[in-house]
């Protein structure tokens, strides 16, 4: 399935603009707010009669359905601010959502005490996400199939550092001894750039295209890059989260972090996403250092 392309690089395709205006009225101005990567297609839309919305075209059908399903199921149960789905079109792979106030936490500097308070809030938000299901999911989840790991290794091999592949293989091999974990709603891309801080100190979470049921640890993997050199932030997060990780979760955290790093390096190099690629390299370097402390 393919979506239409726009004849103007700063505007959504005509049929997507029409979808938005049918839902919210005439749009006076469009502003391209896409991330600095080829697959990101997001615009801020200001209504002629007031109001602001975001319009997004997903890169594939899977991401589209994940985001729409999240908005229609567990996202409305969050106590923190989150966008609301206005309309969606699966043929266009497009959504129109409400705007929420705030700036992404990524790149913002705060004094140490405020940082710890923020990570306590982030931990409480993660816990709210993981408790947001209407009922339990029927099955537990193990580590992803090894065939997927091999595909990522094949694509990322030219960009790995010496010793990375051996470390990844040995880490994944440990998965056989880890029991499956219960599944909960997960954001799937829970990191600072998807967390917005408003002037009143409240947090909002955005971007649910990677949302799906999975082990709770899934949402700690990418966020851990933010506290890698600041253990007090990790402590603050876990205090807000409200419980310690189980031994099985601790083990899965290492395994899933290595797999996410590999995926990030592969994705970043093929989608012009330097930030994701760099995070993958940092994560592998950190895990290897922890595996063989000096």
mmCIF file of C-alpha atoms in Angstrom:
data_model
loop_
_atom_site.group_PDB
_atom_site.id
_atom_site.type_symbol
_atom_site.label_atom_id
_atom_site.label_comp_id
_atom_site.label_asym_id
_atom_site.label_seq_id
_atom_site.Cartn_x
_atom_site.Cartn_y
_atom_site.Cartn_z
ATOM 1 C CA UNK A 1 0.000 0.000 0.000
ATOM 2 C CA UNK A 2 1.327 3.445 -0.828
ATOM 3 C CA UNK A 3 0.303 6.886 0.272
ATOM 4 C CA UNK A 4 0.071 9.881 -2.025
ATOM 5 C CA UNK A 5 2.928 12.330 -2.255
ATOM 6 C CA UNK A 6 2.643 16.082 -1.953
ATOM 7 C CA UNK A 7 3.637 18.425 -4.757
ATOM 8 C CA UNK A 8 4.740 20.902 -2.074
ATOM 9 C CA UNK A 9 7.436 19.555 0.296
ATOM 10 C CA UNK A 10 6.139 21.548 3.304
ATOM 11 C CA UNK A 11 2.521 20.374 2.994
ATOM 12 C CA UNK A 12 0.796 17.027 3.456
ATOM 13 C CA UNK A 13 -0.672 15.414 0.318
ATOM 14 C CA UNK A 14 -3.926 16.969 -0.835
ATOM 15 C CA UNK A 15 -6.086 14.041 0.289
ATOM 16 C CA UNK A 16 -4.546 14.180 3.774
ATOM 17 C CA UNK A 17 -5.211 17.922 4.002
ATOM 18 C CA UNK A 18 -8.785 17.190 2.949
ATOM 19 C CA UNK A 19 -9.092 14.511 5.661
ATOM 20 C CA UNK A 20 -7.942 16.988 8.304
ATOM 21 C CA UNK A 21 -10.231 19.784 7.168
ATOM 22 C CA UNK A 22 -13.239 17.468 7.050
ATOM 23 C CA UNK A 23 -12.524 16.673 10.714
ATOM 24 C CA UNK A 24 -11.573 20.071 12.197
ATOM 25 C CA UNK A 25 -12.487 22.746 9.649
ATOM 26 C CA UNK A 26 -10.367 24.988 7.436
ATOM 27 C CA UNK A 27 -6.630 24.926 8.181
ATOM 28 C CA UNK A 28 -4.992 28.349 7.937
ATOM 29 C CA UNK A 29 -1.330 27.296 8.225
ATOM 30 C CA UNK A 30 0.681 24.078 7.997
ATOM 31 C CA UNK A 31 4.083 23.678 9.668
ATOM 32 C CA UNK A 32 6.324 20.694 8.974
ATOM 33 C CA UNK A 33 7.416 19.302 12.368
ATOM 34 C CA UNK A 34 8.877 15.991 11.188
ATOM 35 C CA UNK A 35 11.843 14.503 12.981
ATOM 36 C CA UNK A 36 15.172 14.740 11.159
ATOM 37 C CA UNK A 37 14.804 11.360 9.475
ATOM 38 C CA UNK A 38 13.415 10.297 6.131
ATOM 39 C CA UNK A 39 10.484 8.273 7.471
ATOM 40 C CA UNK A 40 9.034 11.010 9.698
ATOM 41 C CA UNK A 41 6.050 12.907 8.204
ATOM 42 C CA UNK A 42 4.285 15.127 10.748
ATOM 43 C CA UNK A 43 2.695 18.573 10.423
ATOM 44 C CA UNK A 44 1.247 21.066 12.900
ATOM 45 C CA UNK A 45 -2.061 22.452 11.635
ATOM 46 C CA UNK A 46 -3.491 25.778 12.857
ATOM 47 C CA UNK A 47 -7.207 26.199 12.288
ATOM 48 C CA UNK A 48 -8.604 29.325 10.666
ATOM 49 C CA UNK A 49 -11.018 29.670 13.605
ATOM 50 C CA UNK A 50 -8.449 28.741 16.227
ATOM 51 C CA UNK A 51 -7.211 25.408 17.522
ATOM 52 C CA UNK A 52 -4.090 23.362 16.821
ATOM 53 C CA UNK A 53 -3.781 19.752 15.715
ATOM 54 C CA UNK A 54 -1.064 17.421 14.463
ATOM 55 C CA UNK A 55 -1.363 15.405 11.274
ATOM 56 C CA UNK A 56 0.802 12.342 10.806
ATOM 57 C CA UNK A 57 1.386 9.911 7.956
ATOM 58 C CA UNK A 58 2.775 6.571 9.134
ATOM 59 C CA UNK A 59 5.580 4.889 7.241
ATOM 60 C CA UNK A 60 3.780 1.541 7.198
ATOM 61 C CA UNK A 61 0.446 -0.083 7.956
ATOM 62 C CA UNK A 62 1.696 -1.797 11.110
ATOM 63 C CA UNK A 63 2.681 1.499 12.758
ATOM 64 C CA UNK A 64 -0.609 3.073 11.704
ATOM 65 C CA UNK A 65 -2.720 0.360 13.305
ATOM 66 C CA UNK A 66 -0.596 0.308 16.457
ATOM 67 C CA UNK A 67 -1.046 4.024 17.026
ATOM 68 C CA UNK A 68 -4.762 4.039 16.259
ATOM 69 C CA UNK A 69 -5.346 1.002 18.490
ATOM 70 C CA UNK A 70 -3.492 2.710 21.358
ATOM 71 C CA UNK A 71 -5.575 5.884 21.055
ATOM 72 C CA UNK A 72 -8.776 3.849 20.995
ATOM 73 C CA UNK A 73 -7.919 1.557 23.904
ATOM 74 C CA UNK A 74 -5.480 2.362 26.711
ATOM 75 C CA UNK A 75 -4.274 5.946 26.050
ATOM 76 C CA UNK A 76 -7.553 7.545 27.275
ATOM 77 C CA UNK A 77 -6.993 5.835 30.646
ATOM 78 C CA UNK A 78 -3.736 7.706 31.330
ATOM 79 C CA UNK A 79 -3.888 10.267 34.143
ATOM 80 C CA UNK A 80 -1.222 12.370 32.390
ATOM 81 C CA UNK A 81 -1.888 14.454 29.303
ATOM 82 C CA UNK A 82 -1.793 12.698 25.952
ATOM 83 C CA UNK A 83 -3.169 13.571 22.523
ATOM 84 C CA UNK A 84 -6.661 12.528 21.533
ATOM 85 C CA UNK A 85 -7.398 10.874 18.205
ATOM 86 C CA UNK A 86 -9.651 13.088 16.076
ATOM 87 C CA UNK A 87 -9.794 10.950 12.934
ATOM 88 C CA UNK A 88 -7.846 8.254 11.112
ATOM 89 C CA UNK A 89 -7.733 6.860 7.577
ATOM 90 C CA UNK A 90 -6.100 3.470 7.102
ATOM 91 C CA UNK A 91 -5.913 3.840 3.302
ATOM 92 C CA UNK A 92 -3.871 7.030 3.687
ATOM 93 C CA UNK A 93 -2.135 5.725 6.824
ATOM 94 C CA UNK A 94 -2.896 9.125 8.340
ATOM 95 C CA UNK A 95 -4.140 10.371 11.714
ATOM 96 C CA UNK A 96 -5.274 13.746 13.021
ATOM 97 C CA UNK A 97 -4.701 14.238 16.745
ATOM 98 C CA UNK A 98 -5.086 17.046 19.245
ATOM 99 C CA UNK A 99 -2.070 19.058 20.353
ATOM 100 C CA UNK A 100 -0.805 18.854 23.940
ATOM 101 C CA UNK A 101 1.304 21.585 25.557
ATOM 102 C CA UNK A 102 4.982 21.300 26.364
ATOM 103 C CA UNK A 103 8.470 20.851 24.953
ATOM 104 C CA UNK A 104 10.298 17.540 24.443
ATOM 105 C CA UNK A 105 12.525 16.717 27.394
ATOM 106 C CA UNK A 106 15.302 15.704 25.026
ATOM 107 C CA UNK A 107 17.899 18.478 25.018
ATOM 108 C CA UNK A 108 16.406 20.425 27.951
ATOM 109 C CA UNK A 109 18.757 21.177 30.859
ATOM 110 C CA UNK A 110 17.562 21.214 34.469
ATOM 111 C CA UNK A 111 19.233 21.463 37.904
ATOM 112 C CA UNK A 112 19.916 18.045 39.520
ATOM 113 C CA UNK A 113 17.004 18.212 41.978
ATOM 114 C CA UNK A 114 14.536 19.092 39.224
ATOM 115 C CA UNK A 115 15.917 16.298 37.037
ATOM 116 C CA UNK A 116 15.312 13.788 39.802
ATOM 117 C CA UNK A 117 11.774 15.093 40.283
ATOM 118 C CA UNK A 118 11.144 14.770 36.536
ATOM 119 C CA UNK A 119 12.374 11.179 36.460
ATOM 120 C CA UNK A 120 10.154 10.378 39.425
ATOM 121 C CA UNK A 121 7.234 11.696 37.340
ATOM 122 C CA UNK A 122 8.392 9.688 34.318
ATOM 123 C CA UNK A 123 8.482 6.537 36.444
ATOM 124 C CA UNK A 124 4.931 7.170 37.648
ATOM 125 C CA UNK A 125 3.825 7.733 34.032
ATOM 126 C CA UNK A 126 5.423 4.458 32.917
ATOM 127 C CA UNK A 127 3.616 2.642 35.722
ATOM 128 C CA UNK A 128 0.314 4.229 34.639
ATOM 129 C CA UNK A 129 0.870 3.035 31.061
ATOM 130 C CA UNK A 130 1.581 -0.497 32.217
ATOM 131 C CA UNK A 131 -1.565 -0.544 34.378
ATOM 132 C CA UNK A 132 -3.852 0.938 31.717
ATOM 133 C CA UNK A 133 -5.238 -2.269 30.192
ATOM 134 C CA UNK A 134 -8.901 -3.022 30.746
ATOM 135 C CA UNK A 135 -7.959 -6.606 31.574
ATOM 136 C CA UNK A 136 -4.964 -8.987 31.561
ATOM 137 C CA UNK A 137 -3.485 -10.185 28.286
ATOM 138 C CA UNK A 138 -3.842 -13.948 27.863
ATOM 139 C CA UNK A 139 -0.242 -14.922 27.099
ATOM 140 C CA UNK A 140 3.273 -14.192 28.254
ATOM 141 C CA UNK A 141 6.075 -13.130 25.918
ATOM 142 C CA UNK A 142 9.574 -14.460 25.328
ATOM 143 C CA UNK A 143 12.553 -13.002 23.501
ATOM 144 C CA UNK A 144 12.061 -12.231 19.773
ATOM 145 C CA UNK A 145 12.822 -14.968 17.258
ATOM 146 C CA UNK A 146 16.480 -15.478 16.434
ATOM 147 C CA UNK A 147 15.736 -15.132 12.712
ATOM 148 C CA UNK A 148 14.939 -11.454 13.320
ATOM 149 C CA UNK A 149 18.240 -11.023 15.164
ATOM 150 C CA UNK A 150 20.107 -12.517 12.233
ATOM 151 C CA UNK A 151 18.432 -10.113 9.796
ATOM 152 C CA UNK A 152 19.447 -7.140 11.903
ATOM 153 C CA UNK A 153 22.996 -8.446 12.259
ATOM 154 C CA UNK A 154 23.305 -8.896 8.511
ATOM 155 C CA UNK A 155 22.207 -5.303 7.870
ATOM 156 C CA UNK A 156 24.131 -3.687 10.736
ATOM 157 C CA UNK A 157 27.383 -5.685 10.521
ATOM 158 C CA UNK A 158 29.332 -3.033 8.511
ATOM 159 C CA UNK A 159 28.506 -0.449 11.198
ATOM 160 C CA UNK A 160 29.257 -2.497 14.327
ATOM 161 C CA UNK A 161 32.419 -2.028 16.351
ATOM 162 C CA UNK A 162 34.871 -4.925 16.789
ATOM 163 C CA UNK A 163 33.466 -7.388 19.301
ATOM 164 C CA UNK A 164 29.875 -6.106 19.106
ATOM 165 C CA UNK A 165 28.512 -9.050 17.128
ATOM 166 C CA UNK A 166 30.099 -11.608 19.442
ATOM 167 C CA UNK A 167 28.696 -9.781 22.471
ATOM 168 C CA UNK A 168 25.201 -9.602 20.956
ATOM 169 C CA UNK A 169 25.199 -13.303 20.113
ATOM 170 C CA UNK A 170 26.378 -14.319 23.592
ATOM 171 C CA UNK A 171 23.803 -12.048 25.215
ATOM 172 C CA UNK A 172 20.918 -13.376 23.127
ATOM 173 C CA UNK A 173 22.011 -16.940 23.903
ATOM 174 C CA UNK A 174 21.174 -16.244 27.559
ATOM 175 C CA UNK A 175 17.524 -15.786 26.626
ATOM 176 C CA UNK A 176 16.829 -19.522 26.774
ATOM 177 C CA UNK A 177 17.134 -19.402 30.556
ATOM 178 C CA UNK A 178 14.807 -16.433 31.057
ATOM 179 C CA UNK A 179 11.114 -17.209 31.685
ATOM 180 C CA UNK A 180 8.487 -15.422 29.570
ATOM 181 C CA UNK A 181 7.186 -12.187 31.066
ATOM 182 C CA UNK A 182 3.605 -11.037 31.427
ATOM 183 C CA UNK A 183 2.373 -8.641 28.756
ATOM 184 C CA UNK A 184 1.064 -5.151 29.503
ATOM 185 C CA UNK A 185 0.349 -2.085 27.334
ATOM 186 C CA UNK A 186 3.705 -0.594 26.319
ATOM 187 C CA UNK A 187 4.533 2.675 24.584
ATOM 188 C CA UNK A 188 7.378 1.068 22.631
ATOM 189 C CA UNK A 189 9.418 4.253 22.134
ATOM 190 C CA UNK A 190 9.457 5.609 25.679
ATOM 191 C CA UNK A 191 12.285 8.129 25.629
ATOM 192 C CA UNK A 192 12.849 11.826 26.323
ATOM 193 C CA UNK A 193 11.964 13.082 22.855
ATOM 194 C CA UNK A 194 8.452 11.641 23.250
ATOM 195 C CA UNK A 195 7.880 13.194 26.691
ATOM 196 C CA UNK A 196 6.698 16.813 26.815
ATOM 197 C CA UNK A 197 7.199 19.126 29.799
ATOM 198 C CA UNK A 198 4.690 21.948 30.176
ATOM 199 C CA UNK A 199 5.376 25.253 31.932
ATOM 200 C CA UNK A 200 3.287 24.125 34.909
ATOM 201 C CA UNK A 201 5.591 21.117 35.396
ATOM 202 C CA UNK A 202 3.179 18.508 34.045
ATOM 203 C CA UNK A 203 4.246 15.765 31.640
ATOM 204 C CA UNK A 204 2.599 14.511 28.483
ATOM 205 C CA UNK A 205 3.497 11.519 26.318
ATOM 206 C CA UNK A 206 3.185 11.382 22.531
ATOM 207 C CA UNK A 207 3.902 9.103 19.547
ATOM 208 C CA UNK A 208 2.275 5.699 19.977
ATOM 209 C CA UNK A 209 3.129 4.096 16.637
ATOM 210 C CA UNK A 210 5.309 1.461 18.319
ATOM 211 C CA UNK A 211 2.760 0.711 21.006
ATOM 212 C CA UNK A 212 1.801 -2.926 21.528
ATOM 213 C CA UNK A 213 1.329 -5.436 24.344
ATOM 214 C CA UNK A 214 4.679 -6.579 25.677
ATOM 215 C CA UNK A 215 6.791 -6.976 28.810
ATOM 216 C CA UNK A 216 6.927 -3.818 30.936
ATOM 217 C CA UNK A 217 10.717 -3.781 30.649
ATOM 218 C CA UNK A 218 10.300 -2.810 26.990
ATOM 219 C CA UNK A 219 9.649 0.795 28.034
ATOM 220 C CA UNK A 220 12.784 1.082 30.164
ATOM 221 C CA UNK A 221 15.240 0.058 27.462
ATOM 222 C CA UNK A 222 15.437 3.312 25.481
ATOM 223 C CA UNK A 223 14.876 5.572 28.457
ATOM 224 C CA UNK A 224 17.900 4.050 30.203
ATOM 225 C CA UNK A 225 20.172 5.997 27.855
ATOM 226 C CA UNK A 226 19.100 9.152 29.729
ATOM 227 C CA UNK A 227 20.318 7.887 33.106
ATOM 228 C CA UNK A 228 23.294 5.834 31.946
ATOM 229 C CA UNK A 229 25.807 8.140 33.665
ATOM 230 C CA UNK A 230 23.454 9.418 36.387
ATOM 231 C CA UNK A 231 22.358 6.595 38.698
ATOM 232 C CA UNK A 232 20.294 8.985 40.854
ATOM 233 C CA UNK A 233 17.971 9.502 37.910
ATOM 234 C CA UNK A 234 17.487 5.742 37.656
ATOM 235 C CA UNK A 235 16.723 5.629 41.395
ATOM 236 C CA UNK A 236 14.203 8.465 40.982
ATOM 237 C CA UNK A 237 12.523 6.679 38.078
ATOM 238 C CA UNK A 238 12.210 3.413 39.988
ATOM 239 C CA UNK A 239 10.815 5.250 43.025
ATOM 240 C CA UNK A 240 8.149 6.781 40.785
ATOM 241 C CA UNK A 241 7.554 3.436 39.103
ATOM 242 C CA UNK A 242 6.682 2.017 42.483
ATOM 243 C CA UNK A 243 8.374 -1.363 42.445
ATOM 244 C CA UNK A 244 11.695 -3.072 41.854
ATOM 245 C CA UNK A 245 12.363 -5.166 38.771
ATOM 246 C CA UNK A 246 12.189 -8.919 39.148
ATOM 247 C CA UNK A 247 15.325 -11.004 38.453
ATOM 248 C CA UNK A 248 13.770 -12.143 35.164
ATOM 249 C CA UNK A 249 13.109 -8.510 34.205
ATOM 250 C CA UNK A 250 16.680 -7.546 35.073
ATOM 251 C CA UNK A 251 17.962 -10.259 32.741
ATOM 252 C CA UNK A 252 15.523 -9.341 29.986
ATOM 253 C CA UNK A 253 16.566 -5.691 30.351
ATOM 254 C CA UNK A 254 20.136 -6.579 29.332
ATOM 255 C CA UNK A 255 19.007 -8.850 26.494
ATOM 256 C CA UNK A 256 16.402 -6.429 25.161
ATOM 257 C CA UNK A 257 18.811 -3.491 25.448
ATOM 258 C CA UNK A 258 21.345 -5.310 23.269
ATOM 259 C CA UNK A 259 18.662 -6.209 20.741
ATOM 260 C CA UNK A 260 17.282 -2.657 20.691
ATOM 261 C CA UNK A 261 20.790 -1.268 20.215
ATOM 262 C CA UNK A 262 21.339 -3.591 17.253
ATOM 263 C CA UNK A 263 17.970 -2.656 15.786
ATOM 264 C CA UNK A 264 18.732 1.039 16.331
ATOM 265 C CA UNK A 265 22.056 0.840 14.521
ATOM 266 C CA UNK A 266 20.458 -1.015 11.619
ATOM 267 C CA UNK A 267 17.478 1.358 11.476
ATOM 268 C CA UNK A 268 19.530 4.502 11.932
ATOM 269 C CA UNK A 269 21.914 3.709 9.105
ATOM 270 C CA UNK A 270 19.154 2.815 6.652
ATOM 271 C CA UNK A 271 16.765 5.659 7.567
ATOM 272 C CA UNK A 272 19.196 8.565 8.026
ATOM 273 C CA UNK A 273 18.468 8.664 11.770
ATOM 274 C CA UNK A 274 21.827 9.525 13.346
ATOM 275 C CA UNK A 275 20.345 9.963 16.826
ATOM 276 C CA UNK A 276 18.979 6.413 16.922
ATOM 277 C CA UNK A 277 22.200 5.005 15.502
ATOM 278 C CA UNK A 278 24.312 6.847 18.085
ATOM 279 C CA UNK A 279 22.102 5.656 20.932
ATOM 280 C CA UNK A 280 22.588 2.086 19.749
ATOM 281 C CA UNK A 281 26.374 2.434 19.812
ATOM 282 C CA UNK A 282 26.289 4.044 23.277
ATOM 283 C CA UNK A 283 24.095 1.252 24.607
ATOM 284 C CA UNK A 284 26.321 -1.527 23.287
ATOM 285 C CA UNK A 285 29.422 0.170 24.683
ATOM 286 C CA UNK A 286 27.747 0.528 28.098
ATOM 287 C CA UNK A 287 26.509 -3.071 28.186
ATOM 288 C CA UNK A 288 29.908 -4.415 27.189
ATOM 289 C CA UNK A 289 31.612 -2.332 29.866
ATOM 290 C CA UNK A 290 29.184 -3.645 32.490
ATOM 291 C CA UNK A 291 29.741 -7.197 31.268
ATOM 292 C CA UNK A 292 33.509 -6.852 31.670
ATOM 293 C CA UNK A 293 34.108 -4.186 34.362
ATOM 294 C CA UNK A 294 37.635 -2.859 34.656
#
